[in-house]
PDB file of C-alpha atoms in Angstrom:
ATOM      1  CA  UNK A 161     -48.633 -16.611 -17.016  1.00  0.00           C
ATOM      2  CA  UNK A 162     -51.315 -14.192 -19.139  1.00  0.00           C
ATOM      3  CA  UNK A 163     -53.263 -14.663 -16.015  1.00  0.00           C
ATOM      4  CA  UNK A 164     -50.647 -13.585 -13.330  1.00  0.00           C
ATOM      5  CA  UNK A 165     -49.638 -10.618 -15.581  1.00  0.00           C
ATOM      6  CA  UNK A 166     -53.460  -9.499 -15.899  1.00  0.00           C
ATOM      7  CA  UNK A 167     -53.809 -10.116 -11.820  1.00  0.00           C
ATOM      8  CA  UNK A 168     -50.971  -7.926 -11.457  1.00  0.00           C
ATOM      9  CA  UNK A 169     -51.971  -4.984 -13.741  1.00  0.00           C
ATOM     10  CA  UNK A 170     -55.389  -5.351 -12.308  1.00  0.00           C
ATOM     11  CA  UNK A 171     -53.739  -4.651  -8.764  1.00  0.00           C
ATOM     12  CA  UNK A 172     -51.671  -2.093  -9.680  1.00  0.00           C
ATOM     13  CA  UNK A 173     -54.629  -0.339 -11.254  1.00  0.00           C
ATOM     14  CA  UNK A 174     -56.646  -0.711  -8.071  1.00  0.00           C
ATOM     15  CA  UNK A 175     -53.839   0.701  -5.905  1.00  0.00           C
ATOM     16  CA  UNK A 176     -53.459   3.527  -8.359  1.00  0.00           C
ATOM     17  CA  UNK A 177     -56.993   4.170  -8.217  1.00  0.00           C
ATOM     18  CA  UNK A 178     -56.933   4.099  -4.430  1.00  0.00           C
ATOM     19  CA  UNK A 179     -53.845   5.992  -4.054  1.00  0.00           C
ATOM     20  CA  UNK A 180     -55.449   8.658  -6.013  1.00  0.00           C
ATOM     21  CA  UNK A 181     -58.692   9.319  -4.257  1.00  0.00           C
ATOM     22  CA  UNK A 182     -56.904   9.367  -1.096  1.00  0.00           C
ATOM     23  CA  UNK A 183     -54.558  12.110  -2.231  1.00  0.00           C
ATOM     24  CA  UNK A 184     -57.568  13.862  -3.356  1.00  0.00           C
ATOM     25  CA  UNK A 185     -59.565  14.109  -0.215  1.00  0.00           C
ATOM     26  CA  UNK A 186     -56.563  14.589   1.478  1.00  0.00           C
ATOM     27  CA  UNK A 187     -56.284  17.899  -0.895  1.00  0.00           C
ATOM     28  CA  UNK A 188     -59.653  18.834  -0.494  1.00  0.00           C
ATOM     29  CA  UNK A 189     -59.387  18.277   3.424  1.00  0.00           C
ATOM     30  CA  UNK A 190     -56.369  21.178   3.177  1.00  0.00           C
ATOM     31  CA  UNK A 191     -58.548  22.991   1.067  1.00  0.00           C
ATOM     32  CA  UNK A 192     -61.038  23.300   3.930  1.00  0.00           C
ATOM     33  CA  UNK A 193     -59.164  23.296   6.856  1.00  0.00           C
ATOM     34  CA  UNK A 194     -56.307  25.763   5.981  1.00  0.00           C
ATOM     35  CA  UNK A 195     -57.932  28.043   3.008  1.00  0.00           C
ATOM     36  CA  UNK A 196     -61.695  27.904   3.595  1.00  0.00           C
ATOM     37  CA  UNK A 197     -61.822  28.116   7.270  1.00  0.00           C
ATOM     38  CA  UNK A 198     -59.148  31.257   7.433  1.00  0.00           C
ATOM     39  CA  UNK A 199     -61.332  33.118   5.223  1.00  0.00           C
ATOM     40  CA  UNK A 200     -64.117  32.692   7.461  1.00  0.00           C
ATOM     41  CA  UNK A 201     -62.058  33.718  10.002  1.00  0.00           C
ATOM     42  CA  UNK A 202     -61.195  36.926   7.943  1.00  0.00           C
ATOM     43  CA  UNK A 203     -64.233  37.272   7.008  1.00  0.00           C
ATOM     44  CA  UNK A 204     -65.024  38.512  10.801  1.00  0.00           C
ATOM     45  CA  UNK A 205     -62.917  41.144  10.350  1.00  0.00           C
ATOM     46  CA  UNK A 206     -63.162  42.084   6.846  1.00  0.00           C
ATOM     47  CA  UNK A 207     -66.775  42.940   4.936  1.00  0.00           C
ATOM     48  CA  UNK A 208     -64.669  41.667   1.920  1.00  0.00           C
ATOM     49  CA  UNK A 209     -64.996  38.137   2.856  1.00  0.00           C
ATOM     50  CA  UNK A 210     -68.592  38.149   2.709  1.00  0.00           C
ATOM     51  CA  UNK A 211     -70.562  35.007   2.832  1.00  0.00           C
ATOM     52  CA  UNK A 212     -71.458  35.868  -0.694  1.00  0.00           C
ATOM     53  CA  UNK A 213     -67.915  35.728  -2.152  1.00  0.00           C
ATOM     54  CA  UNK A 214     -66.382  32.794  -0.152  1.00  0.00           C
ATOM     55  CA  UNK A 215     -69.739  30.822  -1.115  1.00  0.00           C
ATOM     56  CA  UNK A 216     -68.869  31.835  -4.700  1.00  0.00           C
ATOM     57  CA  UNK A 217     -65.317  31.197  -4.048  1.00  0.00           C
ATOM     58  CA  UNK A 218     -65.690  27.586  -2.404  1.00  0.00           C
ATOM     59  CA  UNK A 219     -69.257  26.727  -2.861  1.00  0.00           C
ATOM     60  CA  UNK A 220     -69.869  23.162  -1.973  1.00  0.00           C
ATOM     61  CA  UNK A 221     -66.755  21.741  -1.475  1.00  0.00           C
ATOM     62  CA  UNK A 222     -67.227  20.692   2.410  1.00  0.00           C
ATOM     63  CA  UNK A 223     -70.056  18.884   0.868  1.00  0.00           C
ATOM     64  CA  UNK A 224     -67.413  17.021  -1.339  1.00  0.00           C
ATOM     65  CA  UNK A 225     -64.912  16.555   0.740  1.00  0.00           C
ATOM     66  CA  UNK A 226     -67.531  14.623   3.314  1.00  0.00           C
ATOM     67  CA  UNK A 227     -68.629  12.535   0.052  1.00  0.00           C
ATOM     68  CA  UNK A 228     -65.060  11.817  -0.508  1.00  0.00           C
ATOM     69  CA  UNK A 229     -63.858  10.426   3.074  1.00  0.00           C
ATOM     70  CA  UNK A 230     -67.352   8.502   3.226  1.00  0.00           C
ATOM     71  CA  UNK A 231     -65.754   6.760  -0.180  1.00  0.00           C
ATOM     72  CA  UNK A 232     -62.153   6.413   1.247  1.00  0.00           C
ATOM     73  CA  UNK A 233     -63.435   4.505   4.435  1.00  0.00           C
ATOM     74  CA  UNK A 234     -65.744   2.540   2.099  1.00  0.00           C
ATOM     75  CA  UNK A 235     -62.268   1.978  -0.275  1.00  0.00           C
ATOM     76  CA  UNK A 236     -59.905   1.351   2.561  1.00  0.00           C
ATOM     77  CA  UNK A 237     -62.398  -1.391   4.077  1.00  0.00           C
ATOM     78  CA  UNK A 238     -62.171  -2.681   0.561  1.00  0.00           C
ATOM     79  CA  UNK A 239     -58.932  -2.500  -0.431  1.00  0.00           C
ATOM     80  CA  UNK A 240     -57.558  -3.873   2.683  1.00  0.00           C
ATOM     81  CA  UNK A 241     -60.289  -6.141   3.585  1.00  0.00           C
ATOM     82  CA  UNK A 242     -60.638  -8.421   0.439  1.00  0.00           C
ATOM     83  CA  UNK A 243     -58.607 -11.015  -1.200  1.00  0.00           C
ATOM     84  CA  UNK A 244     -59.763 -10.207  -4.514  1.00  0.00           C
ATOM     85  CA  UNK A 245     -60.038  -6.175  -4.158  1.00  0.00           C
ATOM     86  CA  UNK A 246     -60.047  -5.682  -7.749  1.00  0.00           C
ATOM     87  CA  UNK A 247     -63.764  -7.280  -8.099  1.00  0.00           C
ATOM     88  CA  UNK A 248     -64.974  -4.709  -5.386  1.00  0.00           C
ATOM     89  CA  UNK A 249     -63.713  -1.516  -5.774  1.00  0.00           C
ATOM     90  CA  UNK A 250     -66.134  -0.384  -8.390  1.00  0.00           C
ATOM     91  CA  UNK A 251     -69.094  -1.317  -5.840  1.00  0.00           C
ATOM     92  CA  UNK A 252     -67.528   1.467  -3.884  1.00  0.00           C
ATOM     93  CA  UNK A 253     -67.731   3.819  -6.174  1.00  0.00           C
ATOM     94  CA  UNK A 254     -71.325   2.705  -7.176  1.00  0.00           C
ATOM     95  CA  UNK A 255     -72.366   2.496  -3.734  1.00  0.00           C
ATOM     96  CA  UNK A 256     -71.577   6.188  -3.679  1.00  0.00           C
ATOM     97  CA  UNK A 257     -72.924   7.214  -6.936  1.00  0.00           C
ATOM     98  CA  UNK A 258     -75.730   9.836  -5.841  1.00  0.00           C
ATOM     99  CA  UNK A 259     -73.573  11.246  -3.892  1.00  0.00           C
ATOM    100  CA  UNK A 260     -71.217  12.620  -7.099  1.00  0.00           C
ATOM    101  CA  UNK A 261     -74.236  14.666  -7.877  1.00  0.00           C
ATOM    102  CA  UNK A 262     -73.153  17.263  -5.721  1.00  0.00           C
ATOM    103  CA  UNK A 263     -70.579  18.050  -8.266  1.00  0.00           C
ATOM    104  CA  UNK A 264     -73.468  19.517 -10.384  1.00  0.00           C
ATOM    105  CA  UNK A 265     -73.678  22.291  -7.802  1.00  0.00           C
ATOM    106  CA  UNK A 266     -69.975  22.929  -8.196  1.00  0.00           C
ATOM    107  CA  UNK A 267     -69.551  22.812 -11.900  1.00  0.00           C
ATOM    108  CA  UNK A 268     -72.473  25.543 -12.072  1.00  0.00           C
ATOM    109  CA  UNK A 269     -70.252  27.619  -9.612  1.00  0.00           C
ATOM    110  CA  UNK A 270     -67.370  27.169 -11.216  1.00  0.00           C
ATOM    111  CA  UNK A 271     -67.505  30.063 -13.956  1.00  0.00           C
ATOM    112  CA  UNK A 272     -68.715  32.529 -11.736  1.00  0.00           C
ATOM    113  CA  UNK A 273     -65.760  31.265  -9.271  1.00  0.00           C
ATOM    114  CA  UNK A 274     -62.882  32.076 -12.258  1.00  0.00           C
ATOM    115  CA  UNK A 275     -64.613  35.313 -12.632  1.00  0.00           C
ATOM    116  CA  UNK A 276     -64.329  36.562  -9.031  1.00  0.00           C
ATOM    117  CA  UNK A 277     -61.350  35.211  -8.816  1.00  0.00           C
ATOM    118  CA  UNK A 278     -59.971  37.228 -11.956  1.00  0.00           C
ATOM    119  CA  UNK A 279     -61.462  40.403 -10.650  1.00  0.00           C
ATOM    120  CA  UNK A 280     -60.373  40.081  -7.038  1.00  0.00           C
ATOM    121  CA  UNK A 281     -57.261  39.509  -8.379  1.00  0.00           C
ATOM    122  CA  UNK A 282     -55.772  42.874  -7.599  1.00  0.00           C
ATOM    123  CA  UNK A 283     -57.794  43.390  -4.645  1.00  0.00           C
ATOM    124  CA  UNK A 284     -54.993  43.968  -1.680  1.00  0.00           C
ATOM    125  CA  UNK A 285     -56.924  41.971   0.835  1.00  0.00           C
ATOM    126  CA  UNK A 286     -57.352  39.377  -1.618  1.00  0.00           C
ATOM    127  CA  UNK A 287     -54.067  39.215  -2.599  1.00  0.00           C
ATOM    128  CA  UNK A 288     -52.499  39.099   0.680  1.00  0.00           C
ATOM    129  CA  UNK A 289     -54.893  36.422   1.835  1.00  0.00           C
ATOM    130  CA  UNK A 290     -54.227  33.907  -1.544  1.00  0.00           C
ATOM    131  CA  UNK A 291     -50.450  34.619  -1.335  1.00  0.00           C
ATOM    132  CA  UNK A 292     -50.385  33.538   2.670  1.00  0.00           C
ATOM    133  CA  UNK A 293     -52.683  30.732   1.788  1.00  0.00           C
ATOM    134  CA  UNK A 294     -49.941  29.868  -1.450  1.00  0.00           C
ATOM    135  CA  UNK A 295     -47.156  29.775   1.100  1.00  0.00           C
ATOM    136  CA  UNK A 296     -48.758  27.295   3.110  1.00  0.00           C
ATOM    137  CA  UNK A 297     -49.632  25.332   0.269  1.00  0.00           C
ATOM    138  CA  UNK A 298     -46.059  25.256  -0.890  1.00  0.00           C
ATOM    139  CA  UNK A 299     -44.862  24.326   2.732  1.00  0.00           C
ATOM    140  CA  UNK A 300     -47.029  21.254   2.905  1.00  0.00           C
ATOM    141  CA  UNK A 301     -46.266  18.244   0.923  1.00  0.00           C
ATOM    142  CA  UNK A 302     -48.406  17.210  -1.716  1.00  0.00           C
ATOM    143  CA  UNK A 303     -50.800  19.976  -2.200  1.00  0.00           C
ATOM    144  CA  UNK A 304     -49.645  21.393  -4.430  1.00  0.00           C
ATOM    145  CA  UNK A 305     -51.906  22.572  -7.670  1.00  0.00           C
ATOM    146  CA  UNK A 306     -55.303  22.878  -5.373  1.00  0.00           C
ATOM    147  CA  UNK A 307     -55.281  26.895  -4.912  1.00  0.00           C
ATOM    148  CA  UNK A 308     -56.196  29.347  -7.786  1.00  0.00           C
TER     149      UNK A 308
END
């Protein structure tokens, strides 16, 4: 019976684990897609999306998004593939060790991103741009707590 209870908490641990990563990339994918690539696009039309800024802004994170679907089809080939899932899904994740490096980049943007972000704070363009993007974010299910 011990061993039938630990099975099950092990599975339900593994489909947490999984369930989490995929909402992840799935909130980094909207990140990219919907907030990232419009202020590209409005960067063509306004010199205050400068490559600068929205580097500063979003530095790597198309970077980490591509680590993080490489690691999903790795996990759902795992999860789905295996008897015994539980055993494997930590090779994912060490398969794709290296890769998590690119988070060093990220973390050493990440002050500099608060304080751009604080200062552009009042900045109309800004404003209007983060508030759009924050309606769209509150429109689409389960992204919520991924924009500033």
């Amino acid at each position: 019976m011990a061993d039938e209870k630990t099975k099950r908490f092990r599975e339900h641990v593994v489909r947490e684990l999984y369930a989490t990563e995929q909402d992840y990339a799935s909130n980094l994918r909207f990140l990219v897609t919907h907030v990232l690539e419009k202020a590209r696009e409005k960067g063509l039309h306004d010199n205050s999306f400068t490559d600068d800024v929205i580097h500063t802004l979003f530095c790597n994170i198309e970077e980490i998004l591509a680590l993080h679907e490489r690691l999903m089809v790795d996990l759902d080939a795992c999860v789905r593939g295996t008897p015994s899932y539980g055993t494997t899904i930590a090779k994912c994740y060490l398969n794709h060790q290296e890769g998590f490096a690119i988070y060093q980049h990220y973390g050493e943007y990440n002050e500099q991103s608060q304080k751009l972000l604080y200062e552009l704070e009042d900045h109309p363009a800004f404003k209007a741009f983060f508030v759009v993007s924050q309606e769209i974010d509150c429109n689409s299910p389960g992204q919520s707590d991924i924009l500033p």
